[in-house]
Every structure is written in C-alpha cells, then in structure tokens.
Amino acid sequence: MFKRVMTEIRNPIHIEFEGQTITVEKGETVAAALMLAGHGKFRESSVTREDRGPFCLMGVCFECLVEIDGTPNRQACMTLAEDGMKIRVQKAAFEETTR
Amino acid sequence: MKSVDTIVVGGGLVGAAVAYGLVRLGQTVEIIDEGDIAFRASRGNFGLVWFQGKGSDMPEYSRWTRGSTEVWPDLAEDLRAETGVDVNYFKKGGVHLCLSDEALETHSDLIRRMHNIHGPEYGVRILDRKQLDDILPGLGDDVVGGSWSPHDGHASPLYLLRALHSRFQQLGGVYHSGARAEFIERDGNDFVVRTPVSTHRANKVVLAAGLGNRPLGKMVGLNVPVNPLKGQILVTERAAPTATLSIPTTFVRQTAEGSFLLGDSHEDVGFDTSSKSAIMADIADRAICTFPFLKDLRVVRSWAALRVMTPDGCPIYEQSETHPGAFTVNCHSGVTLAGAHAMNLAPMIAAGHLEDYMSVFSAERFNV
C-alpha cells in the first residue's frame, strides 16, 4: 500500500515488530516503518477491541499507540525508529484479568 | 442591530444548557462566549451526574439536583437522537466509598439526614464492605463501606458540551466565540452587551460566565459572590472495562473510552490552574488504596480547573430586582445540573420570572 519515494535504503537500521525483523531507513518514524512493511494494526481498542492504526500521523489522535521495548502507550508517529527496537501491538491494559 | 429574545453570556456547560433549553422553546438566543481561553470549568469537570449527598443543608438544592437526575435520560437521548453525539451517560447507580470507620459514620449521618428530606423514595442505601464487593470487585482493604444511589451516574463533560452546542445551533441559536462580554447596560426595554469585537442586543440576558459572573453581575444589580476552588484530576491510560465503568465513585471513574479519571481534590488558591505533584500524589494514593489494581496503570495526563463556588456550595439563581430581565446562573455542577438548567430553569427564564420556590437560591441568603 505504501512505498518509499527513495528507491533504496541508504542508512539501514533494523527494528522488530511482533518478532519480525524490518529494515528501515534511519530517520523514519516507527509508524512510517510499520506501514511501509504493510502493517495496519498497531493496537486494539481497550473497550471495543477493534483494530486501530495511525490516523493523523502528527501526534494528535493517539490512535497509533504501540508497545516499544516493553513500554506501552508510545506514539508510533512521534517516535523515530532506532536500531534494535522491539515493537509490539498494544493490547488493552487489564486484558488478561477479569474485572 | 437586531434584538433577540435572550443573550446568554458564557458558552460553558451552564450557558450552553440554558441556551439549549431556551431555543427548544422557540426563543431566539445568542451565546456570547470568551472562547476556549476562558477558565472553562466545563473542560475540567470530573463528569459525575451526582445527587446522593447534595444539599443536606438546603433541601431545595437537594430536590433540584434530584430533579436534574430525573430529566437527564431525556436530555442525553434528545442530544443523541438529534446530533448523533453520544454523551456516554450511564445511570446504573453511583457509589460513595468510605475509607475509615469514622468517615463511614459521618457519611451515614449525612445519608440519614437526606432520608429525612426525601422520604422513602430517596432510595440511597448504606452498604457494608461485603455488599460493596458484590458490585465493585477489586476494592482495597481500606474501604470499610459506603453508600449506593440508584439516581447517580456519569457522563462525558466534553461530549455533553459539544452536543449542547450542536443542538443549540441546529435549533437556530447563534454562537459567538472570541467575544468576552465586558459591558452590559440597559437601553430602553433591551439589554446591550458589548465585547471587544461586537455589540449585542436582547430583551433578556442570562449571566452564565462562571467566575466572570461576579464582575458582570455588578453591572445589572446582581451580587454574585463566587470564588474559584481548584480541583486536580489524573487520567490513566485506557484499560479494559471494569465495574467502575458502569458504577462510578466520587473520586474514581472509568470513562466509556477506558481511561480512569482520578480526582476530587479541593484547594482554595485563587486563579491558579497549575498541576502540582503533591496533590497529584495524594489523589493517586487514595485511588490506589481504593482500587489497588490501578497501580498497574500509567498516568498519561493531568489537569487542574477551577470550580465556581458559592459561599455555601449551593447554586445561585436570581433575577435582578433593579434590572428585571437580567438573570444569573451559578453552580459547581455543570454536568449534574445540565438537565435541570435545560429542562426546568430555561422555561422560567423564557417566561421572565423564576418560580417562587426558587427564591431560596437567591444570593440574598448571604446577606443575613
């Protein structure tokens, strides 16, 4: 769906999304990197459990929250990809418990 | 300059609810609003629609609040049906929690006094810890008991504000933003309201400008002794629904979006809306004592806002004696009382006089 305007990656770094390694250009955001790799689901809605992904891409809508290196609620669109980052789909807090 | 029936000064929840109530009756209405730079208590509101302990020293206030909870379902449904905005109103009951035996005893006394005001239909019950566990799982050890009210609930203040404004404009109301009312005077049978950018004319004027009512009131012969009382709120990341989404408590509620709101601080510090860590820590401590599972959540936002407080905490509703047609509306419960303001107060303002039973809400009560 998305492709880079640049034809080749000049400064490659590697991030991991749900265990899959993705090669991205240094300076790209996590959101851009994941979308370029074909991913649309970044998180699940806490209440409705619907899939959610980036919407505004400018830090306003908070739809693109992901878990990065164990920290949830990171805005993928406002975070630059860094070599070795481990990124996961964000699940609702308390999801595993029954309250 | 065209004269309308009524100018409402202030576009927060109080002004918007009254204005919506007036246009529903076919009145021509303009809201003159400072805009989002205003202190705007509506934006800081915790979001409870709450009756159970209100007005123990002023039965009329208690009945007025109860009346608002009675019409709230119609208000929410009208707004949803006509604007498509769901204000996320839940009326499945609300719980006041007590964290010590002493607090429970004091609170039980209050509930008994309230029973005396309302009689058997009051419907609020004191619950012991075991009964609380049945409706609110996950309570901490410090919670000893509380009270449950079937009339109480919660809603989204922001969606309510948006929905009231939408419906107001759908029904022909005109909203002026960036227009801080600075001067009001009589001119013949009309009132003229001046802002830095515009002049407005109406047969009646309703002061619903929150803390701004004090200076504005003086211009039309109304004494409005309101003062700021700061409250701070913490917001957690979103979480899967818990029982508090259906049944809010006085200082912890879960929104329809899954966030927990933690709050209910009271600071008399003037016009200061800064978030302060000491109070935030107290709020978090009490919330975690009450629901220990909250300790696993991250706080993502906080804010402070200024309640519009009268000396006795009860509302002021009054028509000016020297300037008939000028009304003032003041309270710290813009969400709870939105129903009463739209459905019960607006018709009186449209008719040009407050019912006799409203005289108890006059600011005259502070002059004895």
Coordinates of C-alpha atoms in Angstrom, one line a residue:
Chain A
M1 CA 0.0 0.0 0.0
F2 CA 2.8 2.5 0.9
K3 CA 6.2 2.7 -0.7
R4 CA 9.3 4.9 -0.2
V5 CA 9.9 7.8 -2.5
M6 CA 13.6 6.9 -2.2
T7 CA 14.4 3.9 -4.3
E8 CA 17.0 2.4 -1.9
I9 CA 17.7 2.4 1.8
R10 CA 21.0 4.2 2.3
N11 CA 21.3 4.1 6.1
P12 CA 19.7 0.8 7.1
I13 CA 18.7 0.1 10.7
H14 CA 16.7 -2.9 11.9
I15 CA 13.7 -3.0 14.2
E16 CA 11.5 -5.9 15.3
F17 CA 7.7 -5.9 15.1
E18 CA 5.9 -8.9 16.7
G19 CA 9.1 -10.9 16.2
Q20 CA 9.6 -10.0 12.5
T21 CA 12.7 -8.0 11.6
I22 CA 12.1 -5.0 9.4
T23 CA 14.8 -2.9 7.7
V24 CA 14.1 0.8 7.7
E25 CA 15.9 4.0 6.7
K26 CA 17.4 5.8 9.6
G27 CA 15.3 8.9 10.4
E28 CA 11.9 7.2 9.7
T29 CA 9.3 7.1 12.3
V30 CA 8.1 3.8 13.8
A31 CA 4.7 4.5 12.2
A32 CA 6.2 5.0 8.8
A33 CA 8.4 2.0 9.1
L34 CA 5.5 -0.3 10.1
M35 CA 3.2 1.0 7.4
L36 CA 5.9 0.6 4.8
A37 CA 6.2 -3.0 6.0
G38 CA 2.5 -3.5 5.3
H39 CA 1.2 -3.3 8.9
G40 CA -2.1 -1.5 9.7
K41 CA -2.9 -2.9 13.1
F42 CA -0.9 -1.1 15.7
R43 CA -3.2 -1.7 18.7
E44 CA -6.5 -2.9 19.9
S45 CA -9.1 -0.5 21.3
S46 CA -9.3 -1.1 25.1
V47 CA -13.0 -1.1 25.2
T48 CA -14.3 -2.4 21.8
R49 CA -11.2 -4.5 20.9
E50 CA -11.3 -3.1 17.4
D51 CA -8.0 -2.9 15.5
R52 CA -6.6 0.6 15.3
G53 CA -3.8 2.2 13.4
P54 CA -2.3 5.6 12.5
F55 CA -4.8 8.3 11.6
C56 CA -3.3 11.8 12.0
L57 CA 0.4 11.0 11.8
M58 CA 1.2 14.2 13.6
G59 CA 0.9 13.3 17.3
V60 CA -2.7 14.4 17.9
C61 CA -5.0 11.5 17.6
F62 CA -3.3 8.8 19.8
E63 CA -4.6 6.0 17.5
C64 CA -1.1 4.7 16.7
L65 CA 0.0 3.7 20.2
V66 CA 2.3 0.7 20.4
E67 CA 4.5 -1.0 22.9
I68 CA 8.2 -0.2 22.4
D69 CA 10.8 -2.1 24.3
G70 CA 8.2 -3.0 26.9
T71 CA 6.8 0.5 27.4
P72 CA 3.2 0.8 26.2
N73 CA 1.4 4.0 25.0
R74 CA 4.2 5.1 22.8
Q75 CA 3.1 7.2 19.8
A76 CA 4.5 5.4 16.8
C77 CA 4.1 8.5 14.6
M78 CA 6.2 10.7 17.0
T79 CA 8.9 8.2 17.7
L80 CA 11.9 7.7 15.4
A81 CA 12.9 4.1 14.7
E82 CA 16.1 3.1 16.4
D83 CA 18.3 0.1 15.7
G84 CA 17.2 -2.9 17.8
M85 CA 13.8 -1.5 18.9
K86 CA 11.3 -4.3 19.8
I87 CA 7.8 -3.2 19.0
R88 CA 4.6 -5.0 19.8
V89 CA 0.9 -4.4 19.1
Q90 CA -0.6 -2.7 22.2
K91 CA -3.2 -4.7 24.0
A92 CA -5.7 -3.3 26.4
A93 CA -4.4 -2.9 30.0
F94 CA -6.2 -5.5 32.2
E95 CA -7.0 -7.6 29.2
E96 CA -5.8 -10.8 30.8
T97 CA -7.7 -10.2 34.0
T98 CA -11.4 -10.4 34.6
R99 CA -12.6 -7.5 36.5
Chain B
M1 CA -28.7 45.9 15.4
K2 CA -31.3 43.1 15.7
S3 CA -32.6 42.4 19.1
V4 CA -33.0 38.7 20.1
D5 CA -35.1 37.3 23.0
T6 CA -32.1 36.3 25.1
I7 CA -28.4 36.7 25.3
V8 CA -26.6 34.0 27.3
V9 CA -23.2 35.2 28.5
G10 CA -20.9 32.2 28.7
G11 CA -20.6 29.2 26.5
G12 CA -19.7 26.5 29.0
L13 CA -21.9 23.8 30.3
V14 CA -24.2 26.1 32.3
G15 CA -24.6 28.6 29.5
A16 CA -25.0 26.0 26.8
A17 CA -27.6 24.0 28.8
V18 CA -29.7 27.1 29.5
A19 CA -29.3 28.3 25.9
Y20 CA -30.3 24.9 24.5
G21 CA -33.4 24.9 26.9
L22 CA -34.4 28.3 25.5
V23 CA -34.1 27.5 21.8
R24 CA -36.1 24.4 22.4
L25 CA -38.9 26.7 23.5
G26 CA -38.6 28.7 20.3
Q27 CA -36.7 31.6 21.7
T28 CA -34.1 33.5 19.7
V29 CA -30.9 33.2 21.6
E30 CA -27.3 34.2 21.2
I31 CA -24.4 32.8 23.2
I32 CA -21.6 35.3 23.8
D33 CA -18.5 33.4 24.7
E34 CA -15.0 34.3 25.6
G35 CA -13.8 31.1 23.9
D36 CA -11.6 28.3 24.8
I37 CA -9.1 30.6 26.5
A38 CA -11.7 31.0 29.3
F39 CA -11.1 29.2 32.6
R40 CA -14.0 27.0 31.5
A41 CA -14.7 24.7 34.5
S42 CA -16.7 22.6 32.0
R43 CA -13.4 21.3 30.5
G44 CA -12.1 20.2 33.9
N45 CA -15.2 18.6 35.2
F46 CA -14.9 15.1 36.5
G47 CA -18.1 14.0 34.8
L48 CA -20.4 12.8 37.6
V49 CA -24.1 13.2 37.4
W50 CA -24.5 13.1 41.2
F51 CA -27.2 13.6 43.7
Q52 CA -26.9 11.4 46.8
G53 CA -25.2 13.7 49.3
K54 CA -26.0 17.1 47.8
G55 CA -27.9 19.7 49.7
S56 CA -28.3 18.2 53.1
D57 CA -28.4 21.8 54.5
M58 CA -30.6 23.1 51.7
P59 CA -33.4 20.7 50.9
E60 CA -34.4 22.7 47.8
Y61 CA -31.0 22.2 46.3
S62 CA -31.2 18.5 47.0
R63 CA -34.6 18.3 45.3
W64 CA -33.4 20.4 42.4
T65 CA -30.5 18.1 41.9
R66 CA -32.7 15.0 42.1
G67 CA -35.0 16.7 39.5
S68 CA -32.0 17.0 37.2
T69 CA -31.1 13.3 37.5
E70 CA -34.8 12.6 36.6
V71 CA -34.6 14.5 33.3
W72 CA -31.0 13.6 32.4
P73 CA -32.0 10.4 30.5
D74 CA -34.3 12.5 28.2
L75 CA -31.6 15.1 27.8
A76 CA -29.0 12.5 26.8
E77 CA -31.4 10.8 24.4
D78 CA -32.5 14.0 22.7
L79 CA -28.9 15.0 22.2
R80 CA -28.0 11.6 20.8
A81 CA -31.0 11.3 18.5
E82 CA -30.7 14.8 17.1
T83 CA -27.0 15.4 17.0
G84 CA -25.6 11.9 16.8
V85 CA -23.3 12.7 19.8
D86 CA -23.4 10.1 22.5
V87 CA -22.6 11.8 25.8
N88 CA -21.8 8.4 27.3
Y89 CA -24.4 8.8 30.1
F90 CA -24.6 5.8 32.4
K91 CA -27.3 5.8 35.1
K92 CA -26.7 2.5 36.7
G93 CA -26.1 3.9 40.1
G94 CA -23.1 5.6 41.9
V95 CA -21.2 4.7 45.0
H96 CA -19.7 6.9 47.6
L97 CA -16.8 5.0 49.3
C98 CA -15.6 5.5 52.8
L99 CA -12.0 4.7 53.8
S100 CA -12.4 4.7 57.6
D101 CA -15.0 3.8 60.2
E102 CA -15.1 7.4 61.2
A103 CA -15.8 8.5 57.6
L104 CA -18.5 5.9 57.2
E105 CA -20.2 7.1 60.4
T106 CA -20.1 10.7 59.3
H107 CA -21.4 9.7 55.9
S108 CA -24.1 7.6 57.3
D109 CA -25.4 10.6 59.3
L110 CA -25.5 12.6 56.1
I111 CA -27.5 9.9 54.4
R112 CA -29.9 9.7 57.3
R113 CA -30.5 13.5 57.1
M114 CA -31.1 13.1 53.3
H115 CA -33.6 10.4 54.0
N116 CA -35.5 12.9 56.2
I117 CA -35.6 15.3 53.3
H118 CA -36.7 12.9 50.6
G119 CA -38.6 10.2 52.5
P120 CA -38.8 6.6 51.3
E121 CA -38.2 7.5 47.7
Y122 CA -34.7 8.7 48.4
G123 CA -33.5 5.2 47.5
V124 CA -29.9 5.6 48.8
R125 CA -28.6 2.7 50.8
I126 CA -25.6 2.3 53.1
L127 CA -23.6 -0.7 52.1
D128 CA -21.2 -2.7 54.2
R129 CA -18.0 -4.0 52.7
K130 CA -19.4 -7.3 51.7
Q131 CA -22.3 -5.7 49.8
L132 CA -19.8 -3.4 48.1
D133 CA -17.7 -6.3 47.0
D134 CA -20.7 -7.6 45.0
I135 CA -20.9 -4.5 42.8
L136 CA -17.3 -3.2 42.8
P137 CA -14.8 -6.1 42.7
G138 CA -11.2 -5.3 43.4
L139 CA -11.7 -2.9 46.3
G140 CA -8.7 -2.3 48.6
D141 CA -8.6 -3.3 52.3
D142 CA -9.0 0.3 53.5
V143 CA -12.5 0.5 52.1
V144 CA -14.9 -0.1 55.0
G145 CA -18.3 0.7 53.4
G146 CA -20.2 3.3 51.5
S147 CA -23.5 4.3 50.0
W148 CA -25.2 3.4 46.8
S149 CA -27.6 5.6 44.9
P150 CA -29.8 4.5 42.0
H151 CA -30.1 8.0 40.7
D152 CA -26.4 8.7 40.2
G153 CA -24.2 8.1 37.2
H154 CA -21.7 9.7 35.0
A155 CA -21.2 11.2 31.5
S156 CA -18.6 12.8 29.4
P157 CA -18.4 16.6 30.1
L158 CA -16.7 17.3 26.7
Y159 CA -19.2 15.3 24.6
L160 CA -22.0 17.0 26.6
L161 CA -20.6 20.4 25.9
R162 CA -20.2 19.6 22.2
A163 CA -23.7 18.1 21.9
L164 CA -25.4 21.0 23.6
H165 CA -23.7 23.4 21.3
S166 CA -24.6 21.4 18.2
R167 CA -28.2 21.1 19.2
F168 CA -28.4 24.8 20.2
Q169 CA -27.2 25.8 16.7
Q170 CA -29.4 23.2 15.0
L171 CA -32.4 24.9 16.6
G172 CA -31.3 28.3 15.3
G173 CA -29.2 29.5 18.2
V174 CA -26.2 31.7 17.3
Y175 CA -22.9 31.2 19.0
H176 CA -20.2 33.9 19.1
S177 CA -16.7 32.8 20.2
G178 CA -13.8 35.1 20.9
A179 CA -16.4 37.6 22.4
R180 CA -15.7 38.2 26.0
A181 CA -18.6 40.2 27.5
E182 CA -17.1 43.3 29.1
F183 CA -20.0 45.7 29.5
I184 CA -23.7 45.3 30.0
E185 CA -26.3 48.0 30.2
R186 CA -30.0 48.7 29.9
D187 CA -31.1 50.5 26.8
G188 CA -34.9 51.1 26.7
N189 CA -36.5 47.7 27.0
D190 CA -33.4 45.9 25.9
F191 CA -30.0 44.9 27.3
V192 CA -26.9 45.8 25.3
V193 CA -23.9 43.6 25.8
R194 CA -20.5 44.8 24.5
T195 CA -17.5 42.7 23.7
P196 CA -14.1 44.0 22.2
V197 CA -15.3 42.8 18.8
S198 CA -19.1 43.1 18.8
T199 CA -22.2 44.6 20.3
H200 CA -25.4 42.5 21.0
R201 CA -28.9 43.4 22.0
A202 CA -31.6 41.3 23.6
N203 CA -34.7 41.5 25.7
K204 CA -33.2 39.3 28.4
V205 CA -29.7 38.5 29.5
V206 CA -28.5 35.4 31.4
L207 CA -25.2 35.6 33.1
A208 CA -23.6 32.1 32.9
A209 CA -20.0 33.2 32.8
G210 CA -18.8 31.2 35.8
L211 CA -16.3 33.2 37.8
G212 CA -16.9 36.1 35.4
N213 CA -20.4 36.5 36.8
R214 CA -19.1 38.4 39.8
P215 CA -17.9 41.5 37.9
L216 CA -20.7 41.2 35.2
G217 CA -23.4 40.9 37.9
K218 CA -22.5 44.3 39.3
M219 CA -23.4 45.9 36.0
V220 CA -27.0 44.7 36.3
G221 CA -27.6 45.0 40.0
L222 CA -26.7 41.4 40.9
N223 CA -24.5 40.4 43.8
V224 CA -22.7 37.1 42.7
P225 CA -20.3 36.0 45.4
V226 CA -18.5 33.2 43.5
N227 CA -14.9 32.1 44.1
P228 CA -12.5 29.7 42.5
L229 CA -11.9 26.3 44.2
K230 CA -9.2 24.4 42.4
G231 CA -9.6 20.7 41.6
Q232 CA -7.0 18.4 40.0
I233 CA -7.5 15.3 38.0
L234 CA -5.3 12.5 36.8
V235 CA -6.1 10.4 33.7
T236 CA -4.7 6.9 33.2
E237 CA -4.0 5.1 30.0
R238 CA -7.0 3.2 28.6
A239 CA -7.9 -0.1 30.1
A240 CA -10.4 -2.9 29.5
P241 CA -13.8 -2.1 31.1
T242 CA -14.2 -2.7 34.8
A243 CA -17.2 -2.3 37.1
T244 CA -16.4 1.4 37.6
L245 CA -17.4 2.0 34.0
S246 CA -21.0 1.2 34.9
I247 CA -20.9 2.4 38.5
P248 CA -18.7 5.4 39.2
T249 CA -17.4 6.5 42.6
T250 CA -16.9 10.0 43.9
F251 CA -13.1 10.0 43.2
V252 CA -12.5 7.2 40.7
R253 CA -14.5 6.6 37.5
Q254 CA -13.7 4.8 34.2
T255 CA -14.8 6.6 31.0
A256 CA -16.5 4.9 28.1
E257 CA -13.2 5.1 26.3
G258 CA -11.5 3.1 29.1
S259 CA -9.5 5.8 30.8
F260 CA -9.7 6.1 34.6
L261 CA -10.2 9.6 36.0
L262 CA -8.9 10.1 39.5
G263 CA -9.8 13.2 41.3
D264 CA -11.7 15.2 43.9
S265 CA -9.1 17.5 45.3
H266 CA -10.1 20.9 46.8
E267 CA -7.7 23.8 47.0
D268 CA -8.5 27.4 47.8
V269 CA -5.6 29.0 45.9
G270 CA -7.2 31.7 43.7
F271 CA -6.9 31.7 39.9
D272 CA -4.2 29.1 39.7
T273 CA -4.7 26.2 37.3
S274 CA -1.3 24.6 37.6
S275 CA -0.9 20.8 38.3
K276 CA 1.1 20.2 41.4
S277 CA 2.8 17.0 42.3
A278 CA 2.0 16.9 46.0
I279 CA -1.8 16.9 45.3
M280 CA -1.4 14.6 42.4
A281 CA 0.4 12.1 44.7
D282 CA -2.4 12.3 47.2
I283 CA -5.0 11.7 44.5
A284 CA -3.1 8.7 43.2
D285 CA -2.5 7.3 46.7
R286 CA -6.2 7.4 47.6
A287 CA -7.2 5.9 44.3
I288 CA -4.8 3.0 44.7
C289 CA -5.9 2.4 48.3
T290 CA -9.4 2.2 46.9
F291 CA -8.7 0.1 43.9
P292 CA -5.3 -1.5 44.2
F293 CA -5.4 -2.7 40.6
L294 CA -4.9 0.9 39.4
K295 CA -1.3 0.7 40.5
D296 CA -0.5 -1.2 37.2
L297 CA -1.8 1.7 35.0
R298 CA 0.2 4.6 33.8
V299 CA -1.0 8.1 34.2
V300 CA -1.0 9.8 30.8
R301 CA -2.5 13.2 31.6
S302 CA -3.4 15.6 34.4
W303 CA -5.1 18.9 34.7
A304 CA -6.4 21.4 37.1
A305 CA -9.5 23.5 36.8
L306 CA -11.4 26.0 38.9
R307 CA -14.8 25.1 40.4
V308 CA -17.2 28.0 40.6
M309 CA -18.0 28.0 44.3
T310 CA -20.6 30.0 46.2
P311 CA -20.1 30.6 49.9
D312 CA -22.4 27.6 50.9
G313 CA -21.7 25.4 47.8
C314 CA -25.3 25.7 46.7
P315 CA -26.3 27.3 43.4
I316 CA -27.3 30.9 42.9
Y317 CA -30.3 31.5 40.6
E318 CA -31.6 35.0 40.6
Q319 CA -33.3 37.7 38.6
S320 CA -32.1 41.2 39.2
E321 CA -34.6 43.5 41.0
T322 CA -33.0 46.7 39.6
H323 CA -32.6 45.2 36.1
P324 CA -35.6 42.9 35.5
G325 CA -34.8 40.5 32.7
A326 CA -31.2 40.0 33.9
F327 CA -30.7 36.5 35.3
T328 CA -27.7 34.9 36.9
V329 CA -26.9 31.1 37.0
N330 CA -24.1 29.8 39.1
C331 CA -23.1 26.4 40.3
H332 CA -20.1 24.0 40.5
S333 CA -22.1 21.1 39.0
G334 CA -22.4 22.0 35.3
V335 CA -22.8 18.3 34.3
T336 CA -25.2 17.2 37.1
L337 CA -27.4 20.2 36.8
A338 CA -27.4 20.3 32.9
G339 CA -30.8 18.6 32.9
A340 CA -32.3 21.0 35.4
H341 CA -30.9 24.0 33.6
A342 CA -32.1 22.9 30.2
M343 CA -35.5 21.5 31.1
N344 CA -36.5 23.2 34.3
L345 CA -34.7 26.6 34.6
A346 CA -34.8 27.6 31.0
P347 CA -38.7 27.7 30.8
M348 CA -38.7 30.0 33.8
I349 CA -36.2 32.4 32.2
A350 CA -38.2 32.3 28.9
A351 CA -41.4 33.2 30.9
G352 CA -39.4 36.1 32.5
H353 CA -39.7 35.0 36.2
L354 CA -38.3 32.4 38.5
E355 CA -40.9 30.3 40.3
D356 CA -41.5 31.3 43.9
Y357 CA -39.7 28.1 45.2
M358 CA -36.5 29.3 43.5
S359 CA -36.2 32.3 45.8
V360 CA -34.2 30.2 48.2
F361 CA -31.4 30.2 45.6
S362 CA -31.1 34.0 45.6
A363 CA -27.8 35.4 46.8
E364 CA -29.9 37.4 49.4
R365 CA -29.3 34.4 51.6
F366 CA -25.7 35.6 52.2
N367 CA -26.9 38.9 53.5
V368 CA -28.4 37.8 56.8

